[in-house]
N, CA, C and O atoms as CSV, one atom per row, in Angstrom:
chain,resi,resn,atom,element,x,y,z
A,1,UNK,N,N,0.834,-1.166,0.000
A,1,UNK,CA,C,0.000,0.000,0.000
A,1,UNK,C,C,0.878,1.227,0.000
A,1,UNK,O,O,2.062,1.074,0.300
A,2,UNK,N,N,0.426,2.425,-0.304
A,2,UNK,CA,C,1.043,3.797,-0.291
A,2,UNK,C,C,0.140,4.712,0.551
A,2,UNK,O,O,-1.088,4.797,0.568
A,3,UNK,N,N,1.095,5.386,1.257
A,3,UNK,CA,C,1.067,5.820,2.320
A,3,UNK,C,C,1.938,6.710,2.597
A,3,UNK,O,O,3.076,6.296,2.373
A,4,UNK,N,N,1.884,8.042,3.096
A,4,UNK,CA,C,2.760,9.273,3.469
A,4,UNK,C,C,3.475,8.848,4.603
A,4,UNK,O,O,4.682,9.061,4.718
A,5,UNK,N,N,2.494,7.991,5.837
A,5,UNK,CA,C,4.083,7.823,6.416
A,5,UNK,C,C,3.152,6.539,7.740
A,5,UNK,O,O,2.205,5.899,7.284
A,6,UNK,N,N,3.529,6.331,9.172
A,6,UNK,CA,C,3.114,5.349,9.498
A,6,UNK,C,C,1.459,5.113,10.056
A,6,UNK,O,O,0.808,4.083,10.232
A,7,UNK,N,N,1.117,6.606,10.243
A,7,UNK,CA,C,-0.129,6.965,10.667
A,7,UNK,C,C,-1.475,7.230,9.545
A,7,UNK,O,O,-2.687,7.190,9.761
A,8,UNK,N,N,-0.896,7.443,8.589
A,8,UNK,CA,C,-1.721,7.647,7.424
A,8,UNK,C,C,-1.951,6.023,6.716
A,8,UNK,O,O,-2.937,5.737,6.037
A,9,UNK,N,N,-0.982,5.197,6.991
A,9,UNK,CA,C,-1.221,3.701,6.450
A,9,UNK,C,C,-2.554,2.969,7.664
A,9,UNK,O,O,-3.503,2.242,7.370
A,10,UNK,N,N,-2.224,3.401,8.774
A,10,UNK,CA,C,-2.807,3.177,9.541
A,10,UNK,C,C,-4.152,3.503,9.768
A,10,UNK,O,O,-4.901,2.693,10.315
A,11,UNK,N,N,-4.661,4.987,9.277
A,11,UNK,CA,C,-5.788,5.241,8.863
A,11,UNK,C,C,-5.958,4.581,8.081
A,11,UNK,O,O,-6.573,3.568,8.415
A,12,UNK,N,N,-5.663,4.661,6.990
A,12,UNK,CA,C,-6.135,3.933,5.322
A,12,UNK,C,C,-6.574,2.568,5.847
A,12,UNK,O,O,-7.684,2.120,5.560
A,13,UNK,N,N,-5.723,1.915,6.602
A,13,UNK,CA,C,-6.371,0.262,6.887
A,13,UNK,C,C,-7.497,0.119,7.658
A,13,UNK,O,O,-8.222,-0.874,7.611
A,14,UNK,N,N,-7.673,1.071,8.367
A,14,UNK,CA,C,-8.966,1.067,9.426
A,14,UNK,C,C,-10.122,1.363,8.454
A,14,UNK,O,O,-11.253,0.879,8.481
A,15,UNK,N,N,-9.620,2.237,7.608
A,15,UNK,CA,C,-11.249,2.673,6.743
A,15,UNK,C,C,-11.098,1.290,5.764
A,15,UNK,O,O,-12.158,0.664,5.742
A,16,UNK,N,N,-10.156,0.755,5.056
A,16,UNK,CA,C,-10.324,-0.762,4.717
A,16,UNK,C,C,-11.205,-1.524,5.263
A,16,UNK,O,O,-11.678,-2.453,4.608
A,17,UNK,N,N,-11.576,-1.298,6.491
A,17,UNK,CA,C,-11.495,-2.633,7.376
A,17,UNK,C,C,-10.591,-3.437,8.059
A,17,UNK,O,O,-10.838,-4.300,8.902
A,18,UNK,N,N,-9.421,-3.041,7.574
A,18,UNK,CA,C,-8.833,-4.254,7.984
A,18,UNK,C,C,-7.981,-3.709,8.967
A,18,UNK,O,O,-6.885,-4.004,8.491
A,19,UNK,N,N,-7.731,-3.054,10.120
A,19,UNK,CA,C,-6.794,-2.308,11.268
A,19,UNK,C,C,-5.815,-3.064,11.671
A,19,UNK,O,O,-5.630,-4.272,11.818
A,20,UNK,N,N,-5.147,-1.971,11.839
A,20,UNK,CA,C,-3.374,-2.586,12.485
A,20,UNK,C,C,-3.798,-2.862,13.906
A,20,UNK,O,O,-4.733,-2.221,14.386
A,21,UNK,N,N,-3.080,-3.900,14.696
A,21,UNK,CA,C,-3.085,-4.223,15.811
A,21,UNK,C,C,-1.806,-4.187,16.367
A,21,UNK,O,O,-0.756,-4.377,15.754
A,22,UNK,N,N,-1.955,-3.898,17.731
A,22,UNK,CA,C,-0.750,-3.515,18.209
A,22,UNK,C,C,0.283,-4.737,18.416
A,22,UNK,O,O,0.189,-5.620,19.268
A,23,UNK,N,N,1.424,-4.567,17.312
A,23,UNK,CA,C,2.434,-5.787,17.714
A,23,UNK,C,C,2.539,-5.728,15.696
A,23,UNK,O,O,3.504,-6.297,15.185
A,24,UNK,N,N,1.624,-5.109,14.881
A,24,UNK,CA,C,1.753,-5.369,13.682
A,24,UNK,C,C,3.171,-5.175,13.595
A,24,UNK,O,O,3.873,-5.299,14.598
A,25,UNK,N,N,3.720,-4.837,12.303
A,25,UNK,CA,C,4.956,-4.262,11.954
A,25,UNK,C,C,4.101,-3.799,10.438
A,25,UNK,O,O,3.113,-4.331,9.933
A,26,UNK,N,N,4.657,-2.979,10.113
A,26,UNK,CA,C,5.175,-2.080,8.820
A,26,UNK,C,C,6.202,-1.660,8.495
A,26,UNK,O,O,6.708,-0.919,9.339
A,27,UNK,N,N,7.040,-1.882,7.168
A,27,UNK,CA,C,7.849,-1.664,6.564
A,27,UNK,C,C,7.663,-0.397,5.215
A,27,UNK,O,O,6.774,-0.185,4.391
A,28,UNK,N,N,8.814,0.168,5.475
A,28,UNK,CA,C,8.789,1.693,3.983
A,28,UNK,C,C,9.220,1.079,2.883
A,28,UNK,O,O,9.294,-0.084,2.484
A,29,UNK,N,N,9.437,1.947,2.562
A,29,UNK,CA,C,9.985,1.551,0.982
A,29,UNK,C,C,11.974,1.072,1.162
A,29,UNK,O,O,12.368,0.011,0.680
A,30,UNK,N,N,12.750,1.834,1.740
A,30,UNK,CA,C,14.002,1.700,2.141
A,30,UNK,C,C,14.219,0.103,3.258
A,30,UNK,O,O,15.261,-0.514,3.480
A,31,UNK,N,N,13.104,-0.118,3.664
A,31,UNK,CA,C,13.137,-1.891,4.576
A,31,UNK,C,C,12.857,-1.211,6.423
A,31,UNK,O,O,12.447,-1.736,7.459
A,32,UNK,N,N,13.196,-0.233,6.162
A,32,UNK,CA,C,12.831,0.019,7.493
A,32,UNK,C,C,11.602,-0.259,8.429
A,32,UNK,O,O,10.546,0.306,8.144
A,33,UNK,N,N,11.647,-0.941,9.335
A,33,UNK,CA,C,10.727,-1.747,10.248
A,33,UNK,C,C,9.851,-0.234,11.200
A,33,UNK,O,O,10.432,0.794,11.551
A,34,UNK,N,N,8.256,-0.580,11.434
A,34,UNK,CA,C,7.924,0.245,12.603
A,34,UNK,C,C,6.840,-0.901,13.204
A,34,UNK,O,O,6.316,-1.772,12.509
A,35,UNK,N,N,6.709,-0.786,14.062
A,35,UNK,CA,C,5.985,-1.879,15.349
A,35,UNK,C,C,4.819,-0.330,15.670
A,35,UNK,O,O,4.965,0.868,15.912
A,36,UNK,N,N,3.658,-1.331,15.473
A,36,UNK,CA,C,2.241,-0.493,16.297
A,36,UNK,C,C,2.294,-1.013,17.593
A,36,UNK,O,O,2.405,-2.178,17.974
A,37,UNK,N,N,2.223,-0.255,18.037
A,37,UNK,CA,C,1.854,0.154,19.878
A,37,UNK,C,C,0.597,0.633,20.431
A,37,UNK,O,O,-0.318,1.074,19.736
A,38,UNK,N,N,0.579,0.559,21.396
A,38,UNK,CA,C,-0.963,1.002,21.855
A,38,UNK,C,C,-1.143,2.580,22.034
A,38,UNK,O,O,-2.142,3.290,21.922
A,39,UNK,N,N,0.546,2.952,22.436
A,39,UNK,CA,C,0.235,4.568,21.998
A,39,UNK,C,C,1.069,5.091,20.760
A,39,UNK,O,O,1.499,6.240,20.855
A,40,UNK,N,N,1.235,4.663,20.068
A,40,UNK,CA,C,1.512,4.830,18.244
A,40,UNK,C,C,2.747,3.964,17.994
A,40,UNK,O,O,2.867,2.971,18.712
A,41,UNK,N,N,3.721,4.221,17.032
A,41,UNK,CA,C,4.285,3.502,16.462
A,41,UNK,C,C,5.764,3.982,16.988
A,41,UNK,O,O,6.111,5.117,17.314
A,42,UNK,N,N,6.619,2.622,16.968
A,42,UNK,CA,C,8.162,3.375,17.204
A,42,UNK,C,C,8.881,2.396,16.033
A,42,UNK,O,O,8.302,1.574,15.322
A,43,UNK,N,N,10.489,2.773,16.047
A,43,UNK,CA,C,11.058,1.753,15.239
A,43,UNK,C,C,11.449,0.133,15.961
A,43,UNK,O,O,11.895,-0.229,17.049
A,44,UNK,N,N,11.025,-0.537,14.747
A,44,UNK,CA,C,11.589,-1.981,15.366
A,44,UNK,C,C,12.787,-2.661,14.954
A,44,UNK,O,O,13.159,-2.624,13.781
A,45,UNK,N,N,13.365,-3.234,15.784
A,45,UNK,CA,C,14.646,-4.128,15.622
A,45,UNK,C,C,14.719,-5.563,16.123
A,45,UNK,O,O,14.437,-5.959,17.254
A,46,UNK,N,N,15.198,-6.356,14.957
A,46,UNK,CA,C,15.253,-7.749,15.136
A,46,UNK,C,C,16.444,-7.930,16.496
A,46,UNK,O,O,17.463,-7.248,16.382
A,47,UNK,N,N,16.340,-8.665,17.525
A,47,UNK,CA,C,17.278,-8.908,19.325
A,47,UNK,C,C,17.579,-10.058,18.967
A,47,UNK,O,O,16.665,-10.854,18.753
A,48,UNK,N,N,18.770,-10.408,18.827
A,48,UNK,CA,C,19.626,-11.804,18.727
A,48,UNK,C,C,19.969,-12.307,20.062
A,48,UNK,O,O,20.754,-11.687,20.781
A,49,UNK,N,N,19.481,-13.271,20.379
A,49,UNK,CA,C,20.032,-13.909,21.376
A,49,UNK,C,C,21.243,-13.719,21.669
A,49,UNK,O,O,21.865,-14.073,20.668
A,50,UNK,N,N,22.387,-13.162,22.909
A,50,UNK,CA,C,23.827,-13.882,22.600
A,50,UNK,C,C,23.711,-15.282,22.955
A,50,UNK,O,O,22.831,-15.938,23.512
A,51,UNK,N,N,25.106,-15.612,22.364
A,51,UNK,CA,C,25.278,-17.542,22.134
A,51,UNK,C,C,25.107,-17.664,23.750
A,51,UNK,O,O,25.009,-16.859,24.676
A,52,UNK,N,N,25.122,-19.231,23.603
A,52,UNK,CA,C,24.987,-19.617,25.064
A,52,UNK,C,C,26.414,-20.176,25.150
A,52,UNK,O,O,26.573,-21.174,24.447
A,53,UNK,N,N,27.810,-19.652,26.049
A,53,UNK,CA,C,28.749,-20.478,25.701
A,53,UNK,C,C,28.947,-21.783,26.598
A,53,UNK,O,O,28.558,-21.649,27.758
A,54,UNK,N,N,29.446,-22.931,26.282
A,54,UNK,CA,C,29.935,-24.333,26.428
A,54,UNK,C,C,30.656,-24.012,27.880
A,54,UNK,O,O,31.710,-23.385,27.993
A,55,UNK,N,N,29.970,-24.501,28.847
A,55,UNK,CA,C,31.313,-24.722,30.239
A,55,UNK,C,C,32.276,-25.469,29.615
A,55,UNK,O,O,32.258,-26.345,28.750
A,56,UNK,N,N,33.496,-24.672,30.544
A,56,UNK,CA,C,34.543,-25.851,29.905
A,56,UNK,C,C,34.366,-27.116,30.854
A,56,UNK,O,O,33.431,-26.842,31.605
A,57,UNK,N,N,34.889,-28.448,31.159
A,57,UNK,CA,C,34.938,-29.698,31.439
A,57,UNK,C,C,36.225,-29.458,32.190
A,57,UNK,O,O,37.287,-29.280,31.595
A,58,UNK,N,N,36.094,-29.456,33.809
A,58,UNK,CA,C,36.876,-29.879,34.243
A,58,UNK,C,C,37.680,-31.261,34.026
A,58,UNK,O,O,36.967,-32.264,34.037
A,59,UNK,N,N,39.117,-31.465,33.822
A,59,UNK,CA,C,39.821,-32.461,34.032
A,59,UNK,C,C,39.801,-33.737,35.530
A,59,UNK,O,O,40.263,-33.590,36.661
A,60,UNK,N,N,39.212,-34.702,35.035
A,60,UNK,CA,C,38.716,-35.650,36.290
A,60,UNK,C,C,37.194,-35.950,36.493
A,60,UNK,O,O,36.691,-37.043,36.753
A,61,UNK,N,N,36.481,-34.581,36.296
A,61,UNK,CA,C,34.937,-34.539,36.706
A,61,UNK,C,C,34.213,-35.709,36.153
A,61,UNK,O,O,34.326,-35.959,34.953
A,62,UNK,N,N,33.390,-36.535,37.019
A,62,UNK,CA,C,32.621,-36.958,36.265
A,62,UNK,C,C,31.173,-36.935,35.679
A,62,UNK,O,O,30.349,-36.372,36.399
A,63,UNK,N,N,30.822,-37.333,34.765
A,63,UNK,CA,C,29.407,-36.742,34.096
A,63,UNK,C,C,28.326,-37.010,35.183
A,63,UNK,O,O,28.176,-38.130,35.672
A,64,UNK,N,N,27.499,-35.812,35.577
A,64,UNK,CA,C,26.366,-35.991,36.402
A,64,UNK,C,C,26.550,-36.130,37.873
A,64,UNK,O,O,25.681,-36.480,38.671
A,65,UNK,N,N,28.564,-35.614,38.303
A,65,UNK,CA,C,29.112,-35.601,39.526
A,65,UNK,C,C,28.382,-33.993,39.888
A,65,UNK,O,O,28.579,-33.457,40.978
């Protein structure tokens, strides 16, 4: 859809019928992400887990000691 910016898409879908709910996402034309909220929209970003790292293995230990 086309749209001036995140609030005007947001109208346009409500008079559709079809309304954004809060948690949607919308994307621009450039890929940029915005997340609906219950009090308007902010930018969103994908949160990567950090890794989980490997204990090292004590020398001797035994498994399930």
């Amino acid at each position: 859809m086309e749209a001036l910016h995140e609030y005007d898409a947001w109208r346009l879908l409500r008079e559709e019928g079809t309304p954004l709910e809060v948690g949607d996402l919308l994307e621009n034309e450039s890929g940029r992400l915005s997340i609906c909220k219950y009090v308007g929209f902010e930018p969103a970003q994908w949160v990567l887990p950090e890794p989980k790292h490997a204990e090292p293995e004590t020398a001797g230990q035994a498994v399930g000691s």
